[in-house]
Each structure stands twice: as C-alpha cells, then as structure tokens.
GROMACS .gro file of C-alpha atoms in nm:
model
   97
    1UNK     CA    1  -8.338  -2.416   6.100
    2UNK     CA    2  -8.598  -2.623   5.931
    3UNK     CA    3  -8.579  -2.441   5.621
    4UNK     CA    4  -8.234  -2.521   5.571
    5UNK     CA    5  -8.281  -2.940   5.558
    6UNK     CA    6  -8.381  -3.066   5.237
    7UNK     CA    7  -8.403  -3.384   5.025
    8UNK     CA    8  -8.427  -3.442   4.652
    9UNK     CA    9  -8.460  -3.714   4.429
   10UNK     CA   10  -8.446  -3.830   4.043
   11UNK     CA   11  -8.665  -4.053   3.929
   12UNK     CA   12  -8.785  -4.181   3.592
   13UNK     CA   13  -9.146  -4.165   3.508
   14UNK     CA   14  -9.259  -4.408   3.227
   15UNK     CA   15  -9.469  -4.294   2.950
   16UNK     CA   16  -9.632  -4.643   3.001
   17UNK     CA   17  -9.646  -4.889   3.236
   18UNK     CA   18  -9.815  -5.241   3.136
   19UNK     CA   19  -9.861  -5.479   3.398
   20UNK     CA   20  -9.592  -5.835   3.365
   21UNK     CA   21  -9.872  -6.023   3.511
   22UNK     CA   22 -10.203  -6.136   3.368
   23UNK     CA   23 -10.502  -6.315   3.451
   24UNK     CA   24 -10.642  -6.619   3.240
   25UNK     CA   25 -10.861  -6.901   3.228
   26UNK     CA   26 -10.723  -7.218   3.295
   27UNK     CA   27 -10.648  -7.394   2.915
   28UNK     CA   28 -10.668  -7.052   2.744
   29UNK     CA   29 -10.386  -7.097   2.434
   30UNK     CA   30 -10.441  -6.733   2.283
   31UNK     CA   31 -10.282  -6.448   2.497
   32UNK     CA   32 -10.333  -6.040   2.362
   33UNK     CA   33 -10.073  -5.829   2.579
   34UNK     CA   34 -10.211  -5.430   2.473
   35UNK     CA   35  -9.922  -5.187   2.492
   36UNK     CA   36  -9.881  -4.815   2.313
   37UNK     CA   37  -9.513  -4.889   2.217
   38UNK     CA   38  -9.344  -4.689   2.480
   39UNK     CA   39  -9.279  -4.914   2.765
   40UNK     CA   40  -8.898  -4.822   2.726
   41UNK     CA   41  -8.999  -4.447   2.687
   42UNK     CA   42  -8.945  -4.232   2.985
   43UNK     CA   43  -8.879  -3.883   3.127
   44UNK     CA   44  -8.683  -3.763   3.452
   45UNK     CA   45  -8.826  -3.600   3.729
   46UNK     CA   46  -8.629  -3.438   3.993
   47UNK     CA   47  -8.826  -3.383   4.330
   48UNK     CA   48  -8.730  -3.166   4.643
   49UNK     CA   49  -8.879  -3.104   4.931
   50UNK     CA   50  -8.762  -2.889   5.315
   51UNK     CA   51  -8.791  -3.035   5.631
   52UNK     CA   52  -9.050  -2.761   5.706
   53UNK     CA   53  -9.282  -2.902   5.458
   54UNK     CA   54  -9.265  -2.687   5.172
   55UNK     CA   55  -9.210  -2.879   4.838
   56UNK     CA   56  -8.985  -2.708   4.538
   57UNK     CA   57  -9.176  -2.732   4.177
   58UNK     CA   58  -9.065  -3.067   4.013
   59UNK     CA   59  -8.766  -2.987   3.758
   60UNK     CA   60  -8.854  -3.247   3.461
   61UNK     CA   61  -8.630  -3.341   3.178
   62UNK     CA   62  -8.724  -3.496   2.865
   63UNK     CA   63  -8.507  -3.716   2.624
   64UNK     CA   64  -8.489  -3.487   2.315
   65UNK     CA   65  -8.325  -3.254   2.135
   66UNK     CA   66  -8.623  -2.997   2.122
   67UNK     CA   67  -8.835  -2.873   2.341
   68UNK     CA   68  -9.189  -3.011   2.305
   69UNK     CA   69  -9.479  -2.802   2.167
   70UNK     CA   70  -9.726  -2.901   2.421
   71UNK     CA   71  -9.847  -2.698   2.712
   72UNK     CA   72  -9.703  -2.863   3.085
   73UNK     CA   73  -9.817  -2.822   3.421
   74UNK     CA   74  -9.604  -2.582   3.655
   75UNK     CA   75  -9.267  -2.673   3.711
   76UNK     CA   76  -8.975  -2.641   3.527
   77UNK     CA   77  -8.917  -2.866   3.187
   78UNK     CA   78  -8.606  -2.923   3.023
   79UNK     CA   79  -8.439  -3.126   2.748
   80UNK     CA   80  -8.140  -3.298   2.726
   81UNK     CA   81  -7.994  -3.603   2.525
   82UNK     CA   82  -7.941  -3.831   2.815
   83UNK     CA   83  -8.250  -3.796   2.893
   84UNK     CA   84  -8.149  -3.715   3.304
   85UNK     CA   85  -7.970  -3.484   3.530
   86UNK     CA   86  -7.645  -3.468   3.468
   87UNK     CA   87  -7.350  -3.224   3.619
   88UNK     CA   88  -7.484  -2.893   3.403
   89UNK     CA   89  -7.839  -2.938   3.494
   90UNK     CA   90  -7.764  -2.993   3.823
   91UNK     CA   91  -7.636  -2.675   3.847
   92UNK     CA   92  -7.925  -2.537   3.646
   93UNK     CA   93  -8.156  -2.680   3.873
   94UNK     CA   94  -7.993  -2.528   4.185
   95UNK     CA   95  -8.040  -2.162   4.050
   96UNK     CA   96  -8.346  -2.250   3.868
   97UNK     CA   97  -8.536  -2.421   4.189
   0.00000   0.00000   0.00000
C-alpha cells in the first residue's frame, strides 16, 4: 500500500544564485556586486518520491532547443522551449519515470 502514495514536485534550479545582501564598513562609498551573468538563467527539476521511501531519478528540463553536449549525472534530461513541464512532458515523464 505504501508503494502506491507518492509526491512530486517542479522546481527551478538557478544556474546562479548571488546573495541580495552584503556586508560593508560603515562610510564605504564603492560597492563591487560579482555575478556570472546568469542570475535569470535556470533549469527545471521535477522530483518524486513513494511513501515507502524510495525516490524516482530527477526528470530535468533545460530551456533550449538542443540538447546539451555535456555529460549529466543519472536521471533523465530533457529540452524544451518553456523551459518547464508542460502537458506533453508530463506525460513523458509518467512513462519515462
């Protein structure tokens, strides 16, 4: 019975996430914030994991319109223009996962 409860989630993961805060000296004019560029750059992740605590492989979607070179970690990567899940990925995700 436990193997049939589940819950899933999709949530963005930024590329890069620089802090809105910073620390200063007191009378300190000159401010340098560091950033790569991609603060608005993100992908989608969609998580799942049974109530009998065995967790899917993440299903991850990048914002593209080709699939990356670069080697990934298990799971399952995907593209798509939006950039997240949307009605034909969910169902791709549901036989996929």
């Amino acid at each position: 019975m436990m193997g049939q409860i589940d819950n899933a989630d999709e949530t963005p993961v930024w590329f890069d996430m620089p802090s809105s805060t910073m620390i200063m000296q007191r009378g300190t004019n000159d401010m340098k914030l560091l950033s790569t560029g991609n603060e608005h750059s993100y992908f989608a992740v969609m998580l799942e994991c049974i109530a009998n605590g065995r967790k899917l492989p993440p299903f991850i979607i990048f914002k593209r319109k080709a699939m990356p070179k670069e080697v990934f970690l298990p799971g399952v990567v995907r593209i798509n223009k939006k950039g997240y899940l949307d009605e034909a990925m969910m169902l791709e995700w549901i036989q996929v996962v």
